[in-house]
XYZ file of C-alpha atoms in Angstrom:
756
model
C -9.373 27.908 11.953
C -11.933 25.313 12.866
C -10.869 21.784 13.426
C -11.685 20.915 9.729
C -9.154 23.183 8.657
C -6.451 21.802 11.122
C -7.422 18.412 10.007
C -6.551 19.382 6.262
C -3.288 21.082 7.490
C -2.050 18.284 9.348
C -3.025 15.754 6.595
C -1.175 17.772 3.967
C 1.875 18.002 6.233
C 1.844 14.396 7.209
C 1.456 13.400 3.513
C 4.788 15.605 2.831
C 6.293 13.343 5.757
C 5.604 9.952 4.025
C 6.500 10.979 0.605
C 9.821 12.283 1.750
C 10.320 9.241 3.768
C 9.342 6.959 0.846
C 11.863 8.929 -1.463
C 14.670 8.391 1.234
C 13.700 4.796 1.500
C 14.020 4.312 -2.418
C 17.417 5.977 -2.260
C 18.608 3.824 0.410
C 17.168 0.563 -1.298
C 20.613 -1.183 -1.154
C 21.185 -0.186 2.559
C 20.105 -2.445 5.295
C 16.476 -3.254 6.512
C 16.857 -1.671 9.817
C 17.766 1.877 8.496
C 14.720 1.740 6.254
C 12.573 0.704 9.253
C 14.035 3.632 11.371
C 13.145 6.081 8.539
C 9.441 4.844 8.310
C 9.204 4.944 12.324
C 10.653 8.485 12.349
C 7.969 9.282 9.840
C 5.099 8.019 11.765
C 6.461 9.592 14.926
C 6.617 12.940 13.457
C 3.056 12.536 11.906
C 1.578 11.706 15.264
C 3.388 15.012 16.850
C 2.291 17.299 14.026
C -1.046 18.259 15.915
C 0.410 19.058 19.310
C 3.132 21.090 17.844
C 1.110 22.994 15.533
C -0.486 24.550 18.608
C 2.649 25.172 20.390
C 5.317 26.337 17.785
C 5.559 29.573 16.312
C 3.523 30.442 13.120
C 5.292 31.391 9.837
C 4.054 31.920 6.465
C 5.997 30.098 3.566
C 5.688 31.617 0.083
C 3.289 29.237 -1.353
C 0.610 29.329 1.219
C -3.161 27.950 -0.188
C -5.827 30.469 0.047
C -8.448 29.972 2.398
C -11.459 32.016 1.890
C -13.450 32.624 5.057
C -17.066 33.556 4.284
C -17.989 34.467 7.771
C -15.057 37.002 7.752
C -16.914 38.592 4.976
C -19.177 40.569 6.880
C -16.791 42.265 9.397
C -17.343 45.553 7.655
C -21.317 45.325 8.733
C -21.793 45.936 12.461
C -23.784 48.286 14.644
C -24.915 51.491 12.892
C -21.983 54.142 12.430
C -19.578 51.598 13.344
C -16.591 50.686 10.746
C -14.110 48.100 11.266
C -10.323 48.923 10.997
C -9.897 46.980 7.664
C -12.951 48.690 6.111
C -12.471 50.557 3.006
C -13.385 54.080 2.895
C -16.941 54.889 2.948
C -18.792 56.296 -0.456
C -19.367 60.097 -0.655
C -22.977 60.273 0.313
C -23.012 63.799 1.205
C -24.533 64.748 -2.407
C -27.538 62.418 -1.337
C -30.742 64.487 -0.456
C -32.089 63.718 2.852
C -35.688 64.339 1.544
C -35.128 61.722 -1.232
C -37.042 58.619 -0.546
C -34.733 56.315 -2.559
C -31.694 57.747 -0.630
C -33.656 57.131 2.788
C -34.459 53.364 1.584
C -30.857 52.465 0.254
C -29.015 54.021 3.383
C -31.445 51.958 5.818
C -30.870 48.504 4.372
C -30.927 46.247 1.256
C -33.703 46.984 -1.191
C -37.141 46.052 -0.096
C -39.454 43.796 -2.173
C -43.113 43.160 -2.470
C -45.681 40.534 -2.574
C -43.919 37.889 -0.601
C -40.421 38.602 -1.639
C -37.626 39.170 0.700
C -37.841 42.146 2.940
C -35.077 44.438 4.393
C -34.560 44.354 8.090
C -35.707 47.052 10.323
C -32.432 48.621 10.926
C -29.080 48.468 9.582
C -27.430 46.745 12.854
C -30.244 44.062 12.557
C -29.501 43.607 8.793
C -25.690 43.274 9.455
C -26.185 40.651 12.147
C -28.549 38.789 10.107
C -26.084 38.598 7.143
C -23.051 37.528 9.414
C -25.185 34.717 10.777
C -26.020 33.559 7.060
C -22.642 33.652 6.256
C -21.365 31.922 9.032
C -24.035 29.121 8.722
C -22.836 28.628 4.951
C -19.201 28.656 6.285
C -19.742 25.911 8.587
C -21.996 23.905 6.789
C -19.170 21.804 4.995
C -17.664 20.613 8.334
C -21.188 19.554 9.525
C -20.725 15.971 8.339
C -16.716 16.019 7.650
C -15.628 16.332 11.546
C -18.015 13.299 12.780
C -17.083 11.240 9.631
C -13.368 11.579 10.516
C -14.441 11.025 14.496
C -16.178 7.798 13.428
C -13.217 6.426 11.465
C -10.732 7.346 14.069
C -12.865 5.602 16.730
C -13.139 2.458 14.837
C -9.357 2.241 14.358
C -8.779 2.919 18.253
C -11.506 0.572 19.309
C -10.021 -2.087 17.118
C -6.464 -1.514 18.608
C -8.133 -1.401 22.135
C -9.730 -4.786 21.669
C -6.564 -6.093 20.375
C -4.608 -5.180 23.498
C -7.220 -6.619 25.591
C -7.028 -9.726 23.418
C -3.234 -9.899 24.136
C -3.585 -9.526 27.990
C -6.031 -12.345 27.738
C -3.232 -14.411 25.973
C -0.574 -13.402 28.740
C -3.069 -14.809 31.166
C -3.852 -17.942 29.501
C -0.012 -18.649 28.660
C 1.894 -20.927 30.995
C 5.662 -20.951 31.728
C 7.872 -22.288 28.876
C 9.948 -25.558 29.396
C 13.357 -25.017 31.008
C 15.547 -25.438 27.955
C 13.477 -22.637 26.132
C 13.609 -20.554 29.037
C 17.387 -20.848 29.555
C 18.052 -20.255 26.129
C 15.821 -16.987 26.201
C 18.033 -15.641 29.085
C 21.200 -16.680 27.162
C 20.362 -15.087 23.859
C 18.970 -11.883 25.875
C 22.283 -11.398 27.491
C 24.104 -11.741 24.016
C 21.800 -8.988 22.716
C 22.391 -6.888 25.843
C 18.654 -6.715 26.818
C 18.495 -4.949 30.029
C 14.613 -5.534 30.244
C 13.051 -8.839 31.721
C 11.258 -10.798 28.904
C 8.714 -13.440 29.612
C 8.419 -16.477 27.836
C 5.132 -18.347 27.738
C 3.563 -21.193 25.870
C 0.215 -21.916 24.760
C -1.504 -24.912 23.222
C -2.880 -24.786 19.837
C -1.117 -23.682 16.506
C -0.352 -20.454 17.876
C 2.204 -18.448 15.824
C 5.372 -17.111 17.780
C 4.649 -13.753 18.546
C 6.153 -10.822 20.839
C 3.474 -8.207 22.492
C 3.965 -5.774 25.292
C 5.740 -2.383 25.374
C 6.785 -1.960 29.045
C 6.313 -5.882 29.895
C 7.519 -7.662 26.723
C 6.160 -11.154 26.382
C 7.223 -13.758 23.892
C 4.623 -16.359 23.020
C 5.328 -19.703 21.537
C 3.293 -23.053 20.757
C 3.349 -25.610 23.253
C 4.934 -27.755 20.540
C 7.819 -26.032 21.025
C 9.020 -28.848 23.345
C 9.560 -30.793 20.186
C 11.337 -28.244 17.961
C 15.287 -28.963 17.219
C 18.012 -26.765 18.511
C 18.232 -24.676 15.358
C 14.590 -23.867 15.103
C 14.204 -22.888 18.451
C 17.093 -20.672 18.750
C 16.329 -18.841 15.440
C 12.750 -18.222 16.734
C 13.593 -17.171 20.005
C 16.298 -14.842 18.670
C 13.851 -13.383 16.077
C 11.408 -12.592 18.764
C 14.060 -11.161 21.157
C 15.157 -8.970 18.019
C 11.695 -7.528 18.269
C 12.430 -6.699 22.115
C 15.708 -4.783 21.446
C 14.337 -2.894 18.481
C 11.187 -1.709 20.732
C 9.256 -2.844 17.790
C 6.085 -2.985 19.693
C 6.333 0.641 20.567
C 6.719 1.592 17.048
C 3.753 -0.474 16.001
C 1.537 1.199 18.375
C 2.838 4.591 17.386
C 1.966 3.669 13.614
C -1.524 2.640 14.758
C -2.236 5.637 16.660
C -1.040 7.553 13.267
C -3.204 5.463 11.349
C -6.243 6.367 13.510
C -5.604 9.909 13.151
C -5.303 9.831 9.364
C -7.366 6.855 8.479
C -8.740 8.494 5.694
C -5.338 8.789 3.974
C -4.350 5.741 1.764
C -0.689 6.798 1.722
C -0.778 6.196 5.652
C -1.725 2.579 5.290
C 0.740 2.053 2.816
C 3.477 3.307 4.976
C 2.366 1.102 7.721
C 2.696 -2.033 5.711
C 6.093 -1.153 4.568
C 6.955 -0.411 8.250
C 6.103 -3.949 8.980
C 7.905 -5.380 5.911
C 11.200 -3.562 6.911
C 10.640 -4.615 10.477
C 10.451 -8.488 9.840
C 13.556 -7.955 7.406
C 15.473 -6.212 10.138
C 14.787 -8.997 12.444
C 15.737 -11.809 9.973
C 18.971 -10.044 9.217
C 19.838 -10.232 12.989
C 19.050 -13.740 13.085
C 21.476 -14.359 10.053
C 24.055 -12.021 11.397
C 24.212 -14.077 14.549
C 25.184 -17.195 12.520
C 22.071 -18.944 11.299
C 22.316 -20.465 7.837
C 19.993 -18.706 5.290
C 18.698 -21.869 3.769
C 17.747 -23.460 7.143
C 16.232 -20.298 8.336
C 13.965 -20.063 5.191
C 12.812 -23.456 5.811
C 12.008 -22.631 9.456
C 10.076 -19.612 8.327
C 8.163 -21.559 5.496
C 7.020 -24.156 7.986
C 6.087 -21.835 10.741
C 3.728 -19.949 8.316
C 2.265 -23.171 7.005
C 1.413 -24.805 10.255
C 0.596 -22.051 12.489
C -1.544 -19.038 12.816
C -2.168 -15.850 14.490
C -5.656 -14.149 15.080
C -6.577 -11.333 13.122
C -7.516 -9.225 16.270
C -4.611 -10.017 18.157
C -2.202 -9.444 15.241
C -3.054 -5.758 15.580
C -1.482 -5.184 18.868
C 1.190 -8.252 18.697
C 4.152 -8.731 16.166
C 3.674 -12.393 14.729
C 6.925 -14.103 13.205
C 5.722 -15.359 9.804
C 2.562 -14.080 8.362
C 1.854 -15.798 4.898
C 0.906 -12.357 3.078
C 4.629 -11.337 3.526
C 6.484 -14.646 3.180
C 7.532 -14.570 -0.610
C 9.360 -11.315 -0.239
C 11.088 -12.308 3.120
C 12.383 -15.697 1.915
C 13.876 -13.909 -1.139
C 15.481 -11.330 1.204
C 16.732 -14.224 3.371
C 18.349 -16.106 0.488
C 19.892 -13.138 -1.187
C 23.307 -13.282 0.175
C 24.197 -9.597 -1.351
C 21.863 -7.658 0.985
C 23.259 -5.452 3.621
C 22.220 -6.752 7.002
C 24.040 -4.475 9.458
C 21.730 -2.775 12.025
C 21.555 0.601 13.194
C 23.788 2.255 16.293
C 22.706 4.337 19.023
C 24.568 7.301 17.638
C 22.882 6.766 13.946
C 19.426 6.538 15.602
C 20.001 9.798 17.942
C 20.963 11.442 14.764
C 17.852 10.394 12.827
C 15.817 11.629 15.839
C 17.481 14.895 15.972
C 17.151 15.536 12.292
C 13.416 14.733 12.294
C 12.829 16.890 15.070
C 14.688 19.717 13.275
C 12.357 19.174 10.316
C 9.031 18.762 12.196
C 9.087 21.607 14.115
C 9.326 24.428 11.350
C 6.852 22.119 9.470
C 4.307 22.353 11.950
C 4.529 25.864 12.541
C 4.220 26.669 8.662
C 0.879 28.201 7.880
C -0.363 26.116 5.068
C -3.562 28.162 4.514
C -3.885 31.854 4.256
C -7.209 33.015 5.096
C -8.689 35.733 2.914
C -10.959 38.096 4.515
C -13.079 40.344 2.390
C -13.136 44.380 3.169
C -16.627 45.556 3.017
C -17.471 49.369 3.056
C -19.770 50.163 6.020
C -23.136 51.878 5.190
C -23.666 54.915 7.445
C -27.355 55.339 8.916
C -29.843 57.581 7.861
C -28.629 60.070 10.474
C -25.444 60.189 9.090
C -26.551 61.175 5.694
C -25.529 64.751 5.398
C -28.950 66.960 4.342
C -28.488 68.879 1.053
C -30.292 71.045 -1.232
C -28.449 69.264 -4.091
C -30.477 67.587 -6.772
C -30.897 63.217 -6.570
C -27.507 62.041 -7.637
C -27.860 58.694 -9.609
C -23.794 57.804 -9.182
C -24.263 58.337 -5.347
C -27.277 55.904 -5.101
C -25.052 53.322 -7.489
C -22.253 53.463 -4.823
C -24.385 52.811 -2.066
C -26.149 49.973 -3.770
C -22.764 48.567 -4.835
C -21.346 48.652 -1.245
C -24.279 46.322 -0.132
C -24.102 44.187 -2.897
C -20.940 43.023 -1.767
C -22.092 41.407 1.490
C -25.658 40.246 0.403
C -25.999 37.063 -1.626
C -27.215 37.535 -5.360
C -29.815 35.285 -4.577
C -31.406 37.744 -2.035
C -31.457 40.517 -4.781
C -33.336 38.848 -7.535
C -34.958 35.406 -8.164
C -32.707 33.485 -10.980
C -34.270 32.990 -14.128
C -36.254 29.743 -14.717
C -34.013 27.279 -16.895
C -35.495 25.601 -19.890
C -35.431 21.840 -19.304
C -34.566 19.543 -22.180
C -35.528 16.223 -22.814
C -33.341 13.046 -21.785
C -31.167 11.447 -24.447
C -30.624 7.904 -24.079
C -29.986 6.833 -27.494
C -26.429 7.943 -27.867
C -23.820 4.978 -27.777
C -22.460 6.666 -24.339
C -20.629 4.218 -22.117
C -20.472 6.535 -19.203
C -24.093 5.352 -18.250
C -24.595 4.517 -14.664
C -26.608 0.995 -14.712
C -27.812 -1.446 -11.821
C -29.770 -4.674 -12.354
C -30.779 -6.393 -8.836
C -32.737 -9.389 -8.790
C -34.436 -10.993 -5.540
C -36.485 -14.044 -6.050
C -39.100 -12.841 -8.745
C -38.527 -9.139 -8.119
C -36.424 -7.081 -9.993
C -35.061 -3.363 -10.200
C -33.138 -1.873 -12.677
C -31.650 1.531 -12.657
C -30.093 3.761 -15.126
C -28.674 7.291 -14.794
C -26.899 9.624 -17.419
C -26.173 13.297 -16.038
C -29.263 14.629 -14.207
C -31.588 11.945 -16.185
C -32.662 8.754 -14.324
C -34.835 5.595 -15.466
C -36.142 3.387 -13.148
C -37.968 -0.151 -13.902
C -39.852 -2.250 -11.169
C -41.200 -5.460 -12.014
C -42.090 -9.031 -10.797
C -42.538 -12.102 -12.371
C -41.939 -13.159 -15.777
C -42.404 -10.364 -18.490
C -43.187 -11.245 -22.001
C -42.204 -8.640 -24.402
C -43.655 -8.573 -27.925
C -41.759 -9.634 -30.958
C -41.269 -5.989 -32.007
C -39.705 -5.235 -28.751
C -42.053 -2.214 -28.401
C -44.671 -3.465 -25.725
C -45.461 -5.633 -22.986
C -47.903 -8.697 -23.951
C -47.887 -10.550 -20.782
C -47.247 -10.618 -17.110
C -47.108 -13.805 -15.015
C -49.802 -13.961 -12.007
C -49.506 -11.341 -9.596
C -46.855 -9.511 -11.552
C -46.163 -6.106 -12.498
C -44.223 -3.970 -14.649
C -43.326 0.006 -13.942
C -41.141 2.115 -15.769
C -40.359 5.619 -14.826
C -38.203 8.447 -16.424
C -37.138 11.639 -14.299
C -34.878 14.445 -14.790
C -35.904 15.529 -18.229
C -38.240 18.157 -19.509
C -41.012 16.126 -17.808
C -41.354 12.885 -15.503
C -43.035 10.150 -17.378
C -44.132 6.736 -15.898
C -45.831 3.819 -17.210
C -47.633 1.257 -15.054
C -48.565 -2.336 -16.471
C -50.437 -4.641 -14.173
C -52.684 -7.595 -14.683
C -56.353 -6.893 -14.901
C -59.946 -8.697 -15.124
C -59.781 -8.317 -18.748
C -56.073 -8.637 -19.449
C -53.213 -6.096 -18.977
C -53.934 -2.600 -17.465
C -51.873 0.293 -18.365
C -51.650 3.908 -16.619
C -49.806 6.671 -18.369
C -48.604 9.444 -16.099
C -46.872 12.644 -17.068
C -45.600 14.643 -14.109
C -47.505 12.862 -11.652
C -50.680 13.464 -13.362
C -52.807 10.713 -15.213
C -53.499 10.904 -18.743
C -55.143 8.811 -21.397
C -52.808 5.957 -22.668
C -52.505 7.070 -26.203
C -50.086 7.010 -29.020
C -47.713 9.411 -27.205
C -47.466 6.792 -24.143
C -46.876 3.839 -26.537
C -44.229 5.818 -28.610
C -42.389 6.593 -25.095
C -42.694 3.044 -23.983
C -41.064 1.727 -27.175
C -38.342 3.966 -27.168
C -37.628 3.436 -23.388
C -37.911 -0.135 -23.776
C -35.207 -0.101 -26.089
C -32.820 1.831 -24.054
C -33.361 -0.743 -21.214
C -32.798 -3.698 -23.547
C -29.475 -2.224 -24.991
C -27.992 -0.873 -21.667
C -28.792 -3.607 -19.190
C -29.101 -6.976 -20.839
C -32.775 -7.306 -19.833
C -34.403 -9.902 -21.801
C -31.083 -10.618 -23.469
C -31.337 -14.204 -24.204
C -35.029 -14.246 -25.541
C -34.610 -10.966 -27.243
C -31.388 -12.191 -29.185
C -33.292 -15.481 -30.018
C -35.957 -13.220 -31.459
C -33.769 -11.298 -33.541
C -31.968 -14.116 -34.659
C -35.120 -15.834 -35.916
C -36.395 -12.820 -38.130
C -32.977 -11.398 -39.303
C -30.295 -14.294 -38.677
C -26.837 -13.811 -37.400
C -26.375 -10.649 -39.167
C -29.161 -9.012 -37.518
C -27.999 -10.077 -34.457
C -24.404 -8.817 -34.975
C -25.757 -5.504 -36.166
C -27.865 -5.056 -33.012
C -24.883 -5.847 -30.919
C -23.197 -3.042 -32.421
C -25.787 -0.706 -31.076
C -25.461 -1.969 -27.540
C -23.218 0.391 -25.317
C -23.295 -2.053 -22.471
C -20.592 -4.689 -22.431
C -22.261 -7.105 -20.243
C -25.514 -6.977 -22.496
C -23.396 -7.377 -25.596
C -21.831 -10.578 -24.170
C -25.068 -11.884 -23.678
C -26.231 -11.524 -27.060
C -22.972 -12.938 -28.621
C -23.388 -16.069 -26.549
C -26.648 -16.900 -28.054
C -24.701 -17.238 -31.045
C -21.869 -19.316 -29.678
C -24.025 -21.780 -27.956
C -25.565 -22.666 -31.590
C -24.090 -26.080 -32.575
C -21.855 -26.017 -35.543
C -21.523 -22.522 -36.158
C -19.542 -21.881 -39.291
C -15.982 -20.840 -38.980
C -16.742 -17.594 -40.805
C -19.239 -16.157 -38.438
C -17.185 -17.255 -35.571
C -14.451 -14.985 -36.950
C -16.819 -12.174 -37.339
C -17.699 -12.506 -33.686
C -14.167 -12.884 -32.361
C -12.927 -9.715 -34.287
C -16.041 -7.606 -33.682
C -16.026 -8.563 -29.828
C -12.541 -7.659 -29.707
C -12.922 -4.212 -31.280
C -16.163 -3.168 -29.449
C -16.231 -4.754 -25.976
C -14.040 -2.507 -23.692
C -14.509 -4.285 -20.467
C -11.681 -6.616 -19.754
C -13.806 -9.156 -17.864
C -16.568 -9.411 -20.434
C -14.285 -9.833 -23.275
C -12.288 -12.768 -21.304
C -15.713 -14.378 -20.382
C -16.835 -14.186 -24.309
C -13.389 -15.535 -25.562
C -13.610 -18.127 -22.893
C -17.068 -19.484 -24.323
C -15.681 -19.375 -27.637
C -12.961 -21.856 -26.744
C -15.523 -23.700 -24.718
C -18.374 -24.002 -27.354
C -16.673 -23.997 -30.695
C -14.039 -25.926 -32.589
C -11.228 -23.263 -33.770
C -9.758 -23.331 -36.895
C -6.179 -21.701 -37.420
C -7.506 -18.422 -38.844
C -10.011 -18.119 -35.861
C -7.532 -18.849 -33.311
C -5.268 -16.127 -34.631
C -7.987 -13.839 -34.410
C -8.629 -15.093 -30.926
C -5.066 -14.025 -29.638
C -5.324 -10.871 -31.706
C -8.733 -9.926 -29.572
C -7.032 -11.229 -26.324
C -4.370 -8.347 -27.095
C -7.013 -5.805 -26.437
C -7.535 -6.788 -22.802
C -5.470 -4.681 -20.148
C -5.652 -6.783 -17.125
C -2.792 -9.428 -16.788
C -5.140 -11.737 -14.733
C -8.047 -11.593 -17.574
C -5.439 -12.011 -20.521
C -3.946 -14.850 -19.066
C -7.389 -16.413 -18.191
C -8.527 -15.994 -21.696
C -5.473 -17.354 -23.112
C -5.425 -20.485 -21.086
C -8.388 -22.464 -22.697
C -6.850 -22.548 -26.128
C -3.477 -23.672 -24.519
C -4.964 -26.502 -22.308
C -7.804 -27.726 -24.726
C -6.134 -28.318 -28.213
C -2.294 -28.287 -29.291
C -1.178 -25.280 -31.000
C 0.615 -24.458 -34.179
C 3.981 -22.847 -34.342
C 2.381 -19.344 -35.522
C -0.130 -19.887 -32.709
C 2.770 -20.113 -30.087
C 4.755 -17.040 -31.783
C 1.378 -15.000 -31.375
C 1.056 -15.946 -27.725
C 4.453 -15.302 -27.056
C 4.014 -11.971 -28.311
C 0.957 -11.361 -26.283
C 2.885 -12.648 -23.004
C 5.494 -9.890 -23.575
C 2.938 -7.103 -23.103
C 1.771 -8.834 -19.483
C 3.257 -7.016 -16.644
C 2.522 -9.164 -13.724
C 5.419 -11.574 -12.929
C 3.296 -14.396 -11.761
C 0.861 -14.185 -14.827
C 3.568 -14.175 -17.605
C 5.422 -16.968 -15.640
C 2.367 -19.048 -15.671
C 1.542 -18.298 -19.169
C 5.147 -19.190 -20.602
C 5.008 -22.474 -18.840
C 1.628 -23.445 -20.421
C 2.947 -22.530 -23.817
C 6.169 -24.777 -23.228
C 3.569 -27.600 -22.415
C 1.461 -26.972 -25.501
C 4.346 -26.796 -28.054
C 8.206 -27.172 -27.891
C 10.411 -24.125 -27.685
C 13.025 -24.675 -30.149
C 15.543 -22.711 -32.012
C 12.964 -20.492 -33.836
C 10.796 -19.527 -30.955
C 13.446 -19.136 -28.342
C 14.082 -15.613 -29.190
C 10.508 -14.522 -28.668
C 10.205 -16.837 -25.335
C 13.263 -15.549 -23.847
C 12.274 -12.192 -24.813
C 9.017 -12.347 -22.890
C 10.756 -14.183 -19.719
C 12.968 -11.140 -19.881
C 10.146 -8.914 -17.980
C 10.287 -11.247 -15.178
C 12.201 -9.892 -12.218
C 10.976 -12.175 -9.511
C 13.692 -14.941 -9.109
C 10.966 -17.511 -7.877
C 9.084 -16.844 -11.005
C 11.837 -16.984 -13.201
C 12.900 -20.098 -11.680
C 9.640 -21.846 -12.413
C 9.835 -20.833 -16.011
C 13.776 -21.819 -16.666
C 13.082 -25.014 -14.953
C 10.154 -25.916 -17.154
C 11.782 -24.974 -20.472
C 14.980 -26.818 -19.513
C 12.853 -30.041 -18.831
C 11.207 -29.616 -22.145
C 14.374 -28.979 -24.315
C 15.544 -32.542 -23.788
C 19.352 -31.908 -24.623
C 18.527 -28.962 -26.960
C 21.925 -27.300 -26.144
C 21.100 -24.018 -28.053
C 17.819 -23.746 -25.725
C 19.429 -24.688 -22.515
C 22.260 -21.946 -23.179
C 19.715 -19.626 -23.454
C 17.947 -20.860 -20.173
C 21.250 -20.385 -18.487
C 21.506 -16.682 -19.721
C 18.284 -16.214 -18.391
C 19.035 -17.577 -15.101
C 22.257 -15.601 -14.641
C 20.066 -12.701 -14.045
C 18.763 -14.265 -10.669
C 19.886 -12.350 -7.483
C 19.259 -15.275 -4.987
C 22.277 -17.560 -4.879
C 19.904 -20.241 -3.333
C 17.583 -20.357 -6.307
C 20.351 -20.259 -8.849
C 22.053 -22.903 -7.303
C 18.989 -25.004 -7.211
C 18.388 -24.283 -10.990
C 21.996 -25.344 -11.798
C 21.445 -28.514 -10.003
C 18.344 -29.242 -12.084
C 19.815 -28.135 -15.499
C 23.317 -30.016 -15.169
C 21.626 -33.346 -15.945
C 20.096 -32.218 -18.980
C 22.996 -31.089 -20.885
C 24.311 -33.490 -23.648
C 27.148 -36.035 -22.114
C 30.101 -34.078 -23.660
C 29.708 -31.062 -21.678
């Protein structure tokens, strides 16, 4: 196997490893973070060992090996004259061929000869076999010619980043200075309690540097110079957290994970696993701090304040372990405050058992033959000297046997030219949304590109372009401007060039690169193609919509929008209607309903609906249609963004609130649904009739933090409504964090009626 095949083999096996580790972590979700971190660390170590073990362990074939055809091996049956490989099929019986037959001699000496510039047979069978072998080898290797360098470039980029990060941490080591005596003494005391046998250096550095640990052989704990002003509790918690990294050898685990990321950089699963490794690593160190006696609420406060006030450099963070990254903070705080979590570490015996199990699994996996090569067997063709002379008449069946044997190693393209295919004209008028479209503008220059299948349409222009009222021609260009439009990939290549000239606009019409007279065919093609550009890109959308509006009114604009496959272009046409003052509510209702049914892009539909709320007053019927249109938006973010203008701009009715609560139930993001529910409570009171729908929507929120936000808001708004407060308490009872639940109970206690 070549290197590309080895790389595919390692990737497949490492994917199995990471999937198995992920499954095991999910099964052990209620166990400690230290155990889950051990599982991820073993998976990374095994993935990094795979390449070395695959060359040293015995090979074996599993029952479900994947086929790997080897094209170069397909010519093994063609060698020197008269030589046949061991795996060749029996040679055809050519004894019946007459040595005096010209056809027999031609077929026995090489592939069929062609005339008048066509392919010719090699001079001998050995020459012909070597040429076919070379051609097959080139085809077999062509797909790896770009794959291996691409992998190498990505691997080098990750490794260079790691090397620069190590250099950066070395510089931090040189810039740091010894820590104050109290901090140094505390470090030695805590290191002794943790049983650390290695010396650990404690350094401080000026600036808002995040507490971090780095160094595999000579570990260093780096802290900000402000450590001298910290209280005893914070200093103890931070030092204990960093020493936990040293005790657990987390710097080594991170280095192994980073090396595996370099080897498998193209596999997104390895980056997901690396992130989970970091999350479990920090949680395991947090658990050690809490197990040592720190109060969860105080430690959570320390983490929050450190993350807010201190920073870690992006490059240094690759080779070091920072204490509190903001991106991981929310999950860590919830884990710290959750008293039901298991916080035990992993023993040396459990670690050794994990290593033994991982080794027992990785060795046979590394030796498994993932790919089984398929080697075609080819019948050797005897040279002319070995064709037995015979007086028998010419045998067509024997000729057919020889020709078939040669056809098995000669590409069909060598035998005969393919029949020319009839090209068809490009079809642009169908309402097909799979068109690839781009519209780039730089200063006065613009470029438009469209592609459907093999057909492409390109528009290049500069300056202001004026189109006729009938939308079928360019009538004016600004000074120095031009307008070129070209179609490729159909039955012919067509191009129209329009540029200013001494007597007005000059037009050139080219078909397959040849200039033709600008006639009715050219004008008809330009008219059809301009319509395609209008409808698929939004080119000149505002002015064209105004032209349609002047000639045919609102109905004409809406009918035209129904013919536009581009969501972006459709929104531009709709907005020409929306900016009109005093648009009647019946028309506005038609716009909202039609847009909700026809615009497929979440972003474009949200933008349009926001414009509706921004420019037009909304009667109740339009508002309800508005919420119904929002229901067709799949993105949680865009759905919330589209509903928010209605909530914040005007008060809402009970029916409107109920419709929005129904829409909120379909939002999957805890953050988005919580924000929407809070906005609904601010726009309309949640009473006994709305409470069931409100708390049904709240039931989908799993985050304690987001649920706390919502129940606090509804409790404040309830103003002593005992039924609503009881529902809020029931919703809060599902919180897993004692800290968050206790905070809510303290807030809601004062809201209950006095006799409670």
